XYZ file of C-alpha atoms in Angstrom:
351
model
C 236.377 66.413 11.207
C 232.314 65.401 11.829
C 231.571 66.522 15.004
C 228.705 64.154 14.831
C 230.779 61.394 13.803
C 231.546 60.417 17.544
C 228.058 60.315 18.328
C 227.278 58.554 15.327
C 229.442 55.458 16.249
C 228.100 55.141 19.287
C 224.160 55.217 18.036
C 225.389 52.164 16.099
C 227.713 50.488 18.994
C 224.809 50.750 21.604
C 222.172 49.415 18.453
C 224.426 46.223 17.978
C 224.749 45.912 21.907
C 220.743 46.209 22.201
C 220.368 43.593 19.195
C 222.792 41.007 20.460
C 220.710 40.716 23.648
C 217.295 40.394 22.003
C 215.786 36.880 21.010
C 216.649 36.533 17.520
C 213.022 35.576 16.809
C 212.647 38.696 17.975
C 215.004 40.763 15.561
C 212.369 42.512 13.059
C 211.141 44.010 15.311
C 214.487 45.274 17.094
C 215.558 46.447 14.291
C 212.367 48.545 13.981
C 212.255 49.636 17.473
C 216.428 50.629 17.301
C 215.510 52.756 14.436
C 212.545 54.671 15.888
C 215.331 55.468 18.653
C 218.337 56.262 16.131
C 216.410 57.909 13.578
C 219.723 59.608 12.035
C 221.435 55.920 12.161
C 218.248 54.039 10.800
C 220.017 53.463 7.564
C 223.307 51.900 8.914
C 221.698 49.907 11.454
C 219.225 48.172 8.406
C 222.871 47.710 6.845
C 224.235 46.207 10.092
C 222.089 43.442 11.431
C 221.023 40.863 9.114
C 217.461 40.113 9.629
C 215.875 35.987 9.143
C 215.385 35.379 5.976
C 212.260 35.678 4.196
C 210.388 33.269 2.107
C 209.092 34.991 -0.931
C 207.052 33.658 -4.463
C 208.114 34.649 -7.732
C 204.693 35.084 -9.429
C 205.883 34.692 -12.546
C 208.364 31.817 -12.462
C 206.574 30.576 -9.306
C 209.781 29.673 -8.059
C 210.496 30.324 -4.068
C 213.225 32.894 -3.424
C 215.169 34.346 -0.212
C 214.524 37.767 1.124
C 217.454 39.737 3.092
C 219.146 43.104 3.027
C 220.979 42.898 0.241
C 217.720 42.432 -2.227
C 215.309 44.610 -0.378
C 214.229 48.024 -0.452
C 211.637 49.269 1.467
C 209.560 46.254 2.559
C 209.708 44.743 -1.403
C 212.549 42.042 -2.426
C 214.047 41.587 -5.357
C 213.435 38.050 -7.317
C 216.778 36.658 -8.033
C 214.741 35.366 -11.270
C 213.142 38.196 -13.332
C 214.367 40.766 -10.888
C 211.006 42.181 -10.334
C 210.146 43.294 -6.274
C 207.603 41.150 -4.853
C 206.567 42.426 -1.320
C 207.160 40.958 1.862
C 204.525 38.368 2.572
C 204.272 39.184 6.648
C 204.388 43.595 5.671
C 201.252 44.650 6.475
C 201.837 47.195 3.680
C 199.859 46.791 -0.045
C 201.405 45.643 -2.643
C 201.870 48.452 -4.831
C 202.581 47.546 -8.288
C 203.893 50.771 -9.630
C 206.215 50.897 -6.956
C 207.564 47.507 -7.216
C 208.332 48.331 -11.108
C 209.911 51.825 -10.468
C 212.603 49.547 -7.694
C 213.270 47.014 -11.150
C 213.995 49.940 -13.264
C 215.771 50.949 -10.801
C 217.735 47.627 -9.641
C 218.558 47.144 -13.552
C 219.832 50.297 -14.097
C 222.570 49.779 -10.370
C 222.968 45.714 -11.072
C 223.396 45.360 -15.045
C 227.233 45.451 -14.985
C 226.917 42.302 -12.157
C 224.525 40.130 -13.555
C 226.822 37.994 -15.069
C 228.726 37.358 -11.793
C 225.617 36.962 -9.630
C 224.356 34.371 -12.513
C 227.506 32.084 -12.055
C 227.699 32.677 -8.506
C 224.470 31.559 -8.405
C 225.084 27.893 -10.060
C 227.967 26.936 -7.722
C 226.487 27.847 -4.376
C 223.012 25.517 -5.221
C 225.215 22.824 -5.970
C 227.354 23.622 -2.394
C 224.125 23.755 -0.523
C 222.794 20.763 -1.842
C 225.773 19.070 -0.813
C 226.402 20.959 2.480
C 222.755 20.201 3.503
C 222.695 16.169 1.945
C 219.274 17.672 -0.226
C 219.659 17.016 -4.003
C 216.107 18.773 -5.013
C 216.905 22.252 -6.597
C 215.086 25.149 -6.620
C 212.391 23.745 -9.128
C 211.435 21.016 -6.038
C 212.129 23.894 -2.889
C 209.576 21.984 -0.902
C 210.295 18.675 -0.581
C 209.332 15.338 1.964
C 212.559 15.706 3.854
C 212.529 19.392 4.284
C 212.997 22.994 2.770
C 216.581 24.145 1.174
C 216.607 27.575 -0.550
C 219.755 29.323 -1.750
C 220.295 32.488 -3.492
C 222.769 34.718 -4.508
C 222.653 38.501 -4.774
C 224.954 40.973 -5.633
C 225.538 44.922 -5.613
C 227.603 47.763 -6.138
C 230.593 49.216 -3.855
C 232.174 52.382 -4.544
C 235.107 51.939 -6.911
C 236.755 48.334 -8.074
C 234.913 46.758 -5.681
C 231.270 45.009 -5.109
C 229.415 43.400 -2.679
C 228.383 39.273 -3.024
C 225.213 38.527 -0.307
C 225.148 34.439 -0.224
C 221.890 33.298 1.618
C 220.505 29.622 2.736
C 217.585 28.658 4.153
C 217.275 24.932 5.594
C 214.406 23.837 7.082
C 213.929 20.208 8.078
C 209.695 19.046 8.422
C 208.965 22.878 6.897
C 204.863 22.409 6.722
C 204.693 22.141 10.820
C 207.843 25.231 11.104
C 205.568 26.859 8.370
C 202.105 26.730 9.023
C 200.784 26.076 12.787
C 197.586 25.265 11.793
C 198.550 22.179 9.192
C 195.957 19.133 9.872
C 198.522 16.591 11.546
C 198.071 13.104 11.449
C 199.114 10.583 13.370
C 198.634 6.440 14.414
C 200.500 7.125 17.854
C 199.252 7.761 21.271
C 202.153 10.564 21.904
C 203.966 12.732 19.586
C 207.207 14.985 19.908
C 208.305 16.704 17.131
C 211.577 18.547 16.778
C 211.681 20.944 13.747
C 214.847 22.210 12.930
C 215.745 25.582 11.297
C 218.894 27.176 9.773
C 219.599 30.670 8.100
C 222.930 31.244 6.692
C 223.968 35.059 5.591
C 227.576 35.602 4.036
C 227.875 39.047 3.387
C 231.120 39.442 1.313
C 232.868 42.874 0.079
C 235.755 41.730 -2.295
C 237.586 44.932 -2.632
C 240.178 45.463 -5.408
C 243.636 47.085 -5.249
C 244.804 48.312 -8.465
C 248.216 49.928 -7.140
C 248.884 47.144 -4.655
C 247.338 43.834 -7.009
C 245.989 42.899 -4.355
C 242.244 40.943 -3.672
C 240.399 41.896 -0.445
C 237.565 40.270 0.602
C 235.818 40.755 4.242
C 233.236 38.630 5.042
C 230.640 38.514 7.596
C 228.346 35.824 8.462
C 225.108 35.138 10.246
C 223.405 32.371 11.774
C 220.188 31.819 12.919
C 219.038 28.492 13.976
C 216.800 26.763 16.602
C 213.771 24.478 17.156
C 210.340 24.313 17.471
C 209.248 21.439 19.324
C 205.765 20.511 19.279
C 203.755 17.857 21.022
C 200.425 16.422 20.351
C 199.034 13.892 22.691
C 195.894 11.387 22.189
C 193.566 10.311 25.112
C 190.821 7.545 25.303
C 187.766 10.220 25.890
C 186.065 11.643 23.286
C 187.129 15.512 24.026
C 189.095 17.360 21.762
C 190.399 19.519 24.155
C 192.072 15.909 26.139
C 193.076 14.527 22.703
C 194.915 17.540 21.374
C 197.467 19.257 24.037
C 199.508 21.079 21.492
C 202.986 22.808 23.556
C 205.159 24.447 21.209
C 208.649 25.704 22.360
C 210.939 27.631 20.320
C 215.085 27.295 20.941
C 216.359 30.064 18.636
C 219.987 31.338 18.578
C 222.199 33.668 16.390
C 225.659 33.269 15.749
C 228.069 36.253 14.225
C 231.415 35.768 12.166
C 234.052 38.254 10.798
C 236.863 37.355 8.566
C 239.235 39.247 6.142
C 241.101 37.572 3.995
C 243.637 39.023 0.944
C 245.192 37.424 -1.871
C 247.671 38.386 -4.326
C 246.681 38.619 -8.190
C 249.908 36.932 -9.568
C 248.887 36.524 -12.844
C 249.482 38.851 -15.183
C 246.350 38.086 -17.027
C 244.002 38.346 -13.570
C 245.518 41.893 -13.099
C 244.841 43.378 -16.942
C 241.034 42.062 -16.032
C 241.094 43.881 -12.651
C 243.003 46.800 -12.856
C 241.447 50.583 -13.549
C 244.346 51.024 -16.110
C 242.795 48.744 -18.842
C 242.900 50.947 -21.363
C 239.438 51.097 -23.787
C 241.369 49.411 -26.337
C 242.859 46.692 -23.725
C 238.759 46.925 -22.939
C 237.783 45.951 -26.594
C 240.538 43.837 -27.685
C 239.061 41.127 -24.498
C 235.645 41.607 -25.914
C 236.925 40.277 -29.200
C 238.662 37.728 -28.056
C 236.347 34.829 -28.573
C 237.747 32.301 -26.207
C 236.393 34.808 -23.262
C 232.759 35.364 -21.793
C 231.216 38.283 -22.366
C 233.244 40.695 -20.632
C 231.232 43.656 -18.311
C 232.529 46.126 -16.632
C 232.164 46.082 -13.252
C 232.127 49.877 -12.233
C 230.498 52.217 -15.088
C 233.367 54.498 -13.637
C 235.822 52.231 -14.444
C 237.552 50.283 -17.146
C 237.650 47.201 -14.859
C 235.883 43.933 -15.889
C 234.284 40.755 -15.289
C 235.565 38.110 -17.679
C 235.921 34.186 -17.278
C 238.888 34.316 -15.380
C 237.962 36.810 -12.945
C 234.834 35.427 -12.442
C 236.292 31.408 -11.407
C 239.082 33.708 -9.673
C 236.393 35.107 -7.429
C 234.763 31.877 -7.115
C 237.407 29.949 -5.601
C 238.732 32.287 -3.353
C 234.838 33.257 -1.770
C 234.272 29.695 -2.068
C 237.170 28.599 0.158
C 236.591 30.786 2.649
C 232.799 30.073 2.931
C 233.558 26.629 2.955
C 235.764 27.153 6.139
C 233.838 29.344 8.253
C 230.480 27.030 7.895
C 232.680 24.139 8.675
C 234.151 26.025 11.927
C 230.608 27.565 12.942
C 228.523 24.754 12.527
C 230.949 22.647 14.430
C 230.378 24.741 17.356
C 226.651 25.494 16.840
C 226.036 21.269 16.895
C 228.551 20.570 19.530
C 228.122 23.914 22.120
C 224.474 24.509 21.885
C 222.272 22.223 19.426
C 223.382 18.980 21.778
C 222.735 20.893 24.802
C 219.113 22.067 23.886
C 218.300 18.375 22.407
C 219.168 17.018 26.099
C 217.428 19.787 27.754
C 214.577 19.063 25.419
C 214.300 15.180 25.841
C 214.982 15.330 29.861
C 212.032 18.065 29.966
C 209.491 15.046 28.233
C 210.847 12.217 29.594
């Protein structure tokens, strides 16, 4: 037995208490401060709380992407794209370009066997955040009139059949005010409110694999951030700039946790030869043949286990289902609980 192992758990327990009472505007630099304080828990706690998502530029696609745990090391991010590390646009840290290759050799060497999966994964959740969010514009139009939708997905490795699926969405409605403070505004009226919404959705799933049971686990834990800015800009008859603009901005932010775990049973036959560790190599090579099937990759270099067309749509359907549910439930009481409340606090405080 760790006789550190006690004290460990409660480094993290009294970290996740300290976080949940913090603004969650606020949790960078939490996260920082918890780790300065439980320096031999640093790692887990970066594992633990999910952090706003960051914008980030692909420089070479010059396509947006979504920074969070699952893609980072260090303060560099991993581009869903070309899978180089592009740096985190608010680090004070230089980008360091040797670095940022050393983390791609490095992320290609880890990820190769998932690629596949995090490609395909990738497809279906744009097309479920376009709906879920009413935006048709993909990735190639992320900034758009009627607001900002970015969605990514990002996968990585888990000890043994299992892996890790990180699905991340970023919806912001009138982005260049949320963005930039100092955009130029115009406007033709004598008083302006504006209400600029934001929304961060994390699913962090781990879909763990029984080979002796046949059985599909997948745990999956979700976080919200939300809130509004509200910003005012009033007009007067004189001449001063200081009457004319009386800029009041005030940020509503929340954060909103879910845990659910969820098995299903591999009944077909053909789902557990893909899955299981006892594929034999010549089970292995005898898919990879078989032309009516993807590529098939193994999903653990330890392992004989693989990713194929039907575990891949398998996988698809189950996540997809249950991501589908707990957005419906959370949302539901994110609008109705506390977005309707702030909206009435916010239009009795200017009325």
């Amino acid at each position: 037995m760790n006789p550190n192992g006690r004290y460990h758990d409660e480094e993290i327990i009294n970290a996740l208490k300290i976080w949940s009472k913090c603004l969650p505007s606020e949790t960078d630099n939490t996260v920082k401060y918890l780790c300065d304080i439980y320096p031999e828990s640093s790692k887990e706690i970066f594992q633990r709380i999910e952090t706003p998502l960051k914008v980030i530029l692909d420089l070479e696609t010059k396509m947006y992407y979504l920074g969070c745990n699952s893609n980072r090391i260090e303060n560099y991010f991993r581009s869903p794209y070309t899978y180089k590390f592009y740096i985190d646009p608010k680090s004070k840290e230089e980008y360091d370009s040797e670095k940022a290759e050393s983390f791609k050799e490095i992320a290609n060497n880890d990820l190769n066997h998932l690629k596949m999966l995090e490609t395909e994964f990738q497809k279906v959740y744009e097309i479920y955040c376009q709906n879920y969010t009413y935006i048709n514009g993909g990735l190639e139009e992320d900034i758009c009139d009627h607001g900002v939708l970015l969605s990514n997905v990002y996968c990585y490795d888990l000890e043994g059949d299992s892996f890790g699926t990180c699905f991340v969405m970023k919806h912001i409605i009138n982005p260049f005010n949320f963005l930039n403070d100092n955009i130029n505004e115009k406007s033709s009226t004598n008083d302006l409110t504006e209400i600029v919404y934001f929304l961060d959705i994390i699913h962090n799933v781990e879909t763990v694999l029984s080979h002796s049971s046949g059985i599909a686990t997948y745990r999956v834990g979700s976080t919200y951030y939300y809130g509004f800015k509200d910003k005012q800009k009033k007009h007067s008859s004189s001449g001063d700039d200081e009457n004319n603009y009386n800029n009041e901005t005030i940020l509503f932010d929340g954060c909103k946790t879910n845990w659910v775990e969820k098995k299903f049973e591999l009944s077909d036959t053909k789902f557990l030869k893909s899955f299981l560790r006892s594929n034999t190599k010549s089970n292995f090579n005898d898919e990879v043949s078989n032309e009516n099937n993807m590529q098939n990759i193994a999903i653990d270099r330890n392992s004989i286990t693989i990713i194929n067309n039907q575990t891949i749509y398998y996988h698809i359907s189950n996540i997809g289902k249950l991501i589908e549910s707990i957005d419906n439930n959370v949302m539901k009481q994110i609008q109705h609980v506390m977005i309707d409340n702030l909206l009435n606090i916010s239009n009795n405080l200017h009325e």
